[in-house]
Coordinates of C-alpha atoms and ligand atoms in Angstrom, one line a residue:
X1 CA 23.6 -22.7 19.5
X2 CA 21.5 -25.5 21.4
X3 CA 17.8 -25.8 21.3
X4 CA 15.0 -26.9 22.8
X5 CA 12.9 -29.6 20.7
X6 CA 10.2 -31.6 22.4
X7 CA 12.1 -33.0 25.7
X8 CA 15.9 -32.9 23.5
X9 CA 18.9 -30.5 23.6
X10 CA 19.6 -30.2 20.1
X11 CA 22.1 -28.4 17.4
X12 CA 20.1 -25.5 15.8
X13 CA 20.7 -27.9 12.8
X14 CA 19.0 -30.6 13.9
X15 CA 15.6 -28.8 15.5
X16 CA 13.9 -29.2 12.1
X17 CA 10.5 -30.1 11.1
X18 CA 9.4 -31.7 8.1
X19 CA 8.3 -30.3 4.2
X20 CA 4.7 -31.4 5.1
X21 CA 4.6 -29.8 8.6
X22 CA 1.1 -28.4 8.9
X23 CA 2.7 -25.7 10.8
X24 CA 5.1 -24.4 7.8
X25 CA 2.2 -25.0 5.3
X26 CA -0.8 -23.2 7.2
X27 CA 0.8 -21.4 9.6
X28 CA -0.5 -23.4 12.5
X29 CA 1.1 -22.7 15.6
X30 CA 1.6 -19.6 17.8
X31 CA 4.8 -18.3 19.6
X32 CA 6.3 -15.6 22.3
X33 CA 8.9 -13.6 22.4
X34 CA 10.7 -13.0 25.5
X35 CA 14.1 -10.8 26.5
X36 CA 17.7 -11.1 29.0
X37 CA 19.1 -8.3 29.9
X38 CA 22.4 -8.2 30.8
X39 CA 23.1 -6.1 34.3
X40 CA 25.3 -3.7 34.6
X41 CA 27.8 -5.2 36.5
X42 CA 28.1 -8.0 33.5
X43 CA 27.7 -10.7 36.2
X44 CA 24.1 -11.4 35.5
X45 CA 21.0 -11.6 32.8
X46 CA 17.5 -11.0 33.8
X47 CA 14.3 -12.0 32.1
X48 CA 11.8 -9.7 31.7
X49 CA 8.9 -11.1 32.9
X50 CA 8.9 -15.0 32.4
X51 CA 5.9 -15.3 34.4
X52 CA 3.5 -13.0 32.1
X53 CA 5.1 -14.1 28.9
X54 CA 4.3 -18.2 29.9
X55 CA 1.1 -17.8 30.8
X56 CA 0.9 -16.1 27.8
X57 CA 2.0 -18.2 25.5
X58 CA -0.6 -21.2 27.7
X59 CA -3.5 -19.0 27.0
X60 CA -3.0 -19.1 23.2
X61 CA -1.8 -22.7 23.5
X62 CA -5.5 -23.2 25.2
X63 CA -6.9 -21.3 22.3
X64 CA -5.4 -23.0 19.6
X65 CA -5.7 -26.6 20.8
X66 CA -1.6 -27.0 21.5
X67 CA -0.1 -28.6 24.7
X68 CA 2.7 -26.9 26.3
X69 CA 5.1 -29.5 28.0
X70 CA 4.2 -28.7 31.7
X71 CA 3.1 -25.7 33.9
X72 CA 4.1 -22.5 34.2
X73 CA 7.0 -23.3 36.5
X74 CA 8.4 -25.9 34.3
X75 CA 8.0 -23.9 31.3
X76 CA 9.6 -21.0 32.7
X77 CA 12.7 -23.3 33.7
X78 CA 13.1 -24.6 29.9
X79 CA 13.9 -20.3 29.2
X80 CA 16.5 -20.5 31.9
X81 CA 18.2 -23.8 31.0
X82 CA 18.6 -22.7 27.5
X83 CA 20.5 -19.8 28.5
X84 CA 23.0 -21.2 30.4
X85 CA 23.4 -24.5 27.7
X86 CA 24.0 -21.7 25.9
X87 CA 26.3 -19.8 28.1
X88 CA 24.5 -16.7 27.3
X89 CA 26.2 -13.7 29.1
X90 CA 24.7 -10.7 26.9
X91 CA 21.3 -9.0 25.9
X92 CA 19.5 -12.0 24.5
X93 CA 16.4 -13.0 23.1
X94 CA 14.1 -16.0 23.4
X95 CA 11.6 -17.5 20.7
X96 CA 9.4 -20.0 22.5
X97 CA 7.7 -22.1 19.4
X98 CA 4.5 -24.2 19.6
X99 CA 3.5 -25.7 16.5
X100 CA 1.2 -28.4 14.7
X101 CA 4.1 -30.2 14.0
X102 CA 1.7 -33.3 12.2
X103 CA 2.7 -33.9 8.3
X104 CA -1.2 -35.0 7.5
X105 CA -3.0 -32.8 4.5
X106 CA -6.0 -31.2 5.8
X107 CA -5.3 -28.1 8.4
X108 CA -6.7 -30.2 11.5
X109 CA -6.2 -28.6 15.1
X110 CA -5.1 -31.7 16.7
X111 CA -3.2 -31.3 20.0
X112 CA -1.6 -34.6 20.0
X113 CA 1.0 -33.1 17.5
X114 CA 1.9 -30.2 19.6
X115 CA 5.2 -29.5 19.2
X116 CA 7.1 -27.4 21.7
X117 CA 10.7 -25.1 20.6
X118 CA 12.6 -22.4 22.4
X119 CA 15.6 -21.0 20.4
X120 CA 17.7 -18.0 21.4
X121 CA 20.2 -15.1 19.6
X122 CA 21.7 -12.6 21.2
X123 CA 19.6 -9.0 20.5
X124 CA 20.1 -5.4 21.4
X125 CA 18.0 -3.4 19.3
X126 CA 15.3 -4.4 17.0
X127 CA 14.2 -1.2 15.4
X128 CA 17.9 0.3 15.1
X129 CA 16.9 3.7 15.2
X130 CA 16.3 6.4 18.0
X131 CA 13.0 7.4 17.2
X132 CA 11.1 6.3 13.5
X133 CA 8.9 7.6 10.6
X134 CA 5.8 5.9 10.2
X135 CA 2.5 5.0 8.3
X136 CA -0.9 4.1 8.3
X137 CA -0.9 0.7 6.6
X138 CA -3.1 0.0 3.6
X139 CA -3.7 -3.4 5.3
X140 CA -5.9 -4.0 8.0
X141 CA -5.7 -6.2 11.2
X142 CA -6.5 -9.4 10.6
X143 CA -9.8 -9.9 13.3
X144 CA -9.7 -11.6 16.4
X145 CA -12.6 -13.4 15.0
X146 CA -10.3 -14.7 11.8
X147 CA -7.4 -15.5 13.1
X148 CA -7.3 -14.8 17.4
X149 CA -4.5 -12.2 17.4
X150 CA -4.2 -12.4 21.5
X151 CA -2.9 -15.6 20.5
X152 CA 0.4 -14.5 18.9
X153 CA 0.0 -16.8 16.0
X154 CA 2.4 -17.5 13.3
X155 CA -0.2 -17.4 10.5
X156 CA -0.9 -13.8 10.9
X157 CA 2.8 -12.7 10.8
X158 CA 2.1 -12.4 7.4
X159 CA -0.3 -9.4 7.5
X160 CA 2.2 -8.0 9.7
X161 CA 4.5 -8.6 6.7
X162 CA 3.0 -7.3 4.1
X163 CA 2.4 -3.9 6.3
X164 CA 5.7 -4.1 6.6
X165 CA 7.1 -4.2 2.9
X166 CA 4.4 -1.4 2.4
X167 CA 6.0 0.7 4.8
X168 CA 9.6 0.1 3.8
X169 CA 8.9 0.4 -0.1
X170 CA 7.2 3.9 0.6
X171 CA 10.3 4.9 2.7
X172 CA 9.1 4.6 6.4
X173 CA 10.3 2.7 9.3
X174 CA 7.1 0.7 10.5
X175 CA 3.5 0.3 9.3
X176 CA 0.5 1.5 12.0
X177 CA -2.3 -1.2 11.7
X178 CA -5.9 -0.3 11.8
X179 CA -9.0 -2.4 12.7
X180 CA -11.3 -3.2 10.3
X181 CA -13.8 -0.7 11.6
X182 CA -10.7 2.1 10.9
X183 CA -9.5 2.0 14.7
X184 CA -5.7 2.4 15.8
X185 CA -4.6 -1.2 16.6
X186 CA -0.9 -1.7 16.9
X187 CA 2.1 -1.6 14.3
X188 CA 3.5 -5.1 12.7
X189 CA 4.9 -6.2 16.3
X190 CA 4.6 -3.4 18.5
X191 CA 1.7 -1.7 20.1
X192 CA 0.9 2.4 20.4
X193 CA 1.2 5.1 22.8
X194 CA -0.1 8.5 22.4
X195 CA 0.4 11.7 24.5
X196 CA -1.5 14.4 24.3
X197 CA -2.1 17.5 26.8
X198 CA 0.2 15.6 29.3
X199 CA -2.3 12.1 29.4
X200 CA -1.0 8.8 27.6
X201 CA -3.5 7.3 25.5
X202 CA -3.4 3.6 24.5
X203 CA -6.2 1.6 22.4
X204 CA -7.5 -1.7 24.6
X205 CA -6.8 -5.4 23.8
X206 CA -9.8 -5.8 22.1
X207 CA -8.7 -3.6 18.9
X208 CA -7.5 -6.8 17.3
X209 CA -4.1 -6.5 19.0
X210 CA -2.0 -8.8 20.9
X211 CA -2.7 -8.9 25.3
X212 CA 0.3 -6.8 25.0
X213 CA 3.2 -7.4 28.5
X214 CA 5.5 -4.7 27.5
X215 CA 2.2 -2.0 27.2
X216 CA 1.0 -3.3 30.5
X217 CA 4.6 -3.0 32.2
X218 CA 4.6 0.8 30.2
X219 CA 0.7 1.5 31.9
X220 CA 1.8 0.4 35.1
X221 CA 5.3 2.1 35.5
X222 CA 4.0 5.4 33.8
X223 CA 1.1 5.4 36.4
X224 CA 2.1 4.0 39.6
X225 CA 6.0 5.1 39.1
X226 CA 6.0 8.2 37.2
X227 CA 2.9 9.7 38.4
X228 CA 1.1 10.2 34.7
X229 CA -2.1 9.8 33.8
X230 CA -3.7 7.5 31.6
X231 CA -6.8 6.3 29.7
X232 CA -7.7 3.1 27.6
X233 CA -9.8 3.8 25.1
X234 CA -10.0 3.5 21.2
X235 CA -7.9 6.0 18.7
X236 CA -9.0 7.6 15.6
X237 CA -6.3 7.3 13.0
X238 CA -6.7 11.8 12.6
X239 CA -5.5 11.4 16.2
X240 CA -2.5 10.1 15.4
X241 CA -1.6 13.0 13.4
X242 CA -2.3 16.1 16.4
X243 CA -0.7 14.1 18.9
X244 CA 2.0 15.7 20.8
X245 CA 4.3 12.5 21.7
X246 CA 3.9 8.9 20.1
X247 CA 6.2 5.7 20.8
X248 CA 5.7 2.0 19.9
X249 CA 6.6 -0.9 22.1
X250 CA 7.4 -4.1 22.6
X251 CA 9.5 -6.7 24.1
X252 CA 11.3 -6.1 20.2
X253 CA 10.9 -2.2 20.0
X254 CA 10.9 -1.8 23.7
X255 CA 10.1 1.8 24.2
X256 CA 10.9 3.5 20.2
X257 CA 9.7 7.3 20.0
X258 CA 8.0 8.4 16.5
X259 CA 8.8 11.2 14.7
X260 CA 6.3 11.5 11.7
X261 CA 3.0 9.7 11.0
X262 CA 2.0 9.9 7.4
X263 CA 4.7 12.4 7.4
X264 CA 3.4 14.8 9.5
X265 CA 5.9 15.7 12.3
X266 CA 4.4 15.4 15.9
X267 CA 5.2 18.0 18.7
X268 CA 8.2 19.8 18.1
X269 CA 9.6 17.5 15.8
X270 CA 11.9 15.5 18.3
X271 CA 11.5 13.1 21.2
X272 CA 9.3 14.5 23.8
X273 CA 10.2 14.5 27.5
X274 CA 7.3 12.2 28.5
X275 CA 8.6 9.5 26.1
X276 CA 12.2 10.2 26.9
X277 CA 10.9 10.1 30.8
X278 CA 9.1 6.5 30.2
X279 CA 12.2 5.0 27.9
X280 CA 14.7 5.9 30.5
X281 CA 12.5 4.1 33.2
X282 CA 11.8 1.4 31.8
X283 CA 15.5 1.0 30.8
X284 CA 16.1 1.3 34.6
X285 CA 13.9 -1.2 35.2
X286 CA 14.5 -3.9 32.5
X287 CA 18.5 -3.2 33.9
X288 CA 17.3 -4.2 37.3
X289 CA 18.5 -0.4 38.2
X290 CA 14.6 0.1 40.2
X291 CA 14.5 -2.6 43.6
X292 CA 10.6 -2.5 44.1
X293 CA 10.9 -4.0 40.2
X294 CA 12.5 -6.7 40.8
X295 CA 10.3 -9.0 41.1
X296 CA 9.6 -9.0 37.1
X297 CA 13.2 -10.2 36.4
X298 CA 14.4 -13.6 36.7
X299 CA 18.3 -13.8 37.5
X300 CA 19.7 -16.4 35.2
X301 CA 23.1 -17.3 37.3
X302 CA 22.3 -16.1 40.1
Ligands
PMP1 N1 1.9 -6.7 18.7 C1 2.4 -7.7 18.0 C2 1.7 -8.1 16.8 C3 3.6 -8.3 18.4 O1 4.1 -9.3 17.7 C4 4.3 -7.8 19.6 C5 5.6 -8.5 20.0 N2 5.4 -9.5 20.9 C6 3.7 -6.8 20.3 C7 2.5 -6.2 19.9 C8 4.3 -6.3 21.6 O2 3.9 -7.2 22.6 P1 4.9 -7.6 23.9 O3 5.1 -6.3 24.6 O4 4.1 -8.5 24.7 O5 6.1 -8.1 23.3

């Protein structure tokens, strides 16, 4: 596969950092994640929201004192010319990089050594299951005020791990995060939807959780196209538990119905008809299926 590295085309091999990199040592750097769809037709990929996901990634490059190699436009082209160098004609997924790519000692936010990678693999699902058993970690979110978790930062992947290898050692499929002050937050890299008496529930950006684009697409497309109702506010971890429907998402998880929380089965034990109603939408939309959504996909050949 070809990758981008700092103004270069490069073999995977060869996009490499050094031992010493600050990035690999502290964890300095943050990153995106961003997804092509293939259409149905095979003639074409779209990208799910380049826009939202560069901006993004330049807010937590403001944050965290990294330089991103041009605006939004130019950014936004780098995603599309590494598809086609890599003559990408299936579901695909995109890892924009920016690191502290300086081999001094001290963990020093200097933005001179910003470093700027987009790789890509080809991705259909990544939680390979139709809907998932999950738990209330015994971790808690790292704080905004530790490490800035709007900022997608590399660092704090490993409280998302260690939730993680908690979850899968006690024999679930993902770990629910909750805030230091024992809010719902999000799960390891997805963030949380509720139902309950027909209204979706979702806990706000400021619960330690990433500004979350596929949630906002989810508010937005449940509201405005599917005529629900909704309401941002915080959730108590009991809530969890009594709710009729719950799914995760993500541009990863996309739209992933749970089953149990803690073990307790919600509703009826299956997926509910609301989640169903919101995963096949959004399928429709991410497909480019749904004209008046078109404008959140970029054609990559076309
Ligand atoms: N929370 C975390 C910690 C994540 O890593 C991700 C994946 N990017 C999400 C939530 C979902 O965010 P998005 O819909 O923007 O991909």
């Amino acid at each position: 596969m070809v990758t981008y590295m700092d103004g270069k085309w490069l073999d995977d091999a060869d996009a490499t950092v050094s031992v010493r990199c600050r990035a690999l040592n502290y964890g300095m750097g943050c990153f995106g994640g961003v997804r092509g769809y293939l259409s149905d037709d095979e003639k074409e990929v779209f990208v799910f929201r380049l826009d939202a996901h560069v901006r993004r990634l330049q807010h937590s490059a403001k944050i965290l004192h990294l330089r991103l190699p041009g605006d939004v436009d130019e950014v936004s082209k780098l995603h599309l010319e590494l598809l086609r160098r890599n003559d990408v004609h299936h579901d695909v997924y995109m890892r924009p990089l920016l690191i502290h790519n300086s081999n001094e000692l001290a963990p020093v936010l200097d933005i001179d050594s910003s470093s700027f990678i987009i790789y890509c693999m080809p991705l259909k699902r990544y939680i390979d299951k139709d809907a998932i058993d999950v738990c209330i970690s015994s971790w808690r979110r790292v704080r905004d005020n530790a490490i800035p978790s709007r900022t997608k930062p590399t660092g704090a992947y490993l409280n998302s791990a260690l939730a993680r290898r908690e979850a899968f050692d006690n024999g679930f499929d993902e770990a629910i995060f909750l805030t230091e002050g024992g809010k719902v937050s999000e799960g390891s890299a997805e963030h949380i939807f509720i139902i309950r008496d027909g209204v979706l529930f979702s806990p706000p950006s400021t619960e330690d959780n990433l500004d979350g684009i596929t949630r906002r697409t989810l508010i937005q497309l449940a509201t405005e196209d599917l005529g629900l109702k909704f309401e941002e506010r915080s959730l108590g971890r009991s809530e969890l538990y009594v709710a009729d429907e719950m799914f995760l998402c993500g541009t990863g998880a996309q739209v992933t119905p749970v089953r149990t929380v803690d073990r307790r089965p919600l509703g009826d034990g299956g997926v509910g008809e609301t989640t169903k109603k919101i995963q096949t939408h959004f399928q429709d939309v991410v497909h480019g299926r749904v004209e008046h959504r078109r404008n959140w996909l970029t054609p990559v050949w076309g």
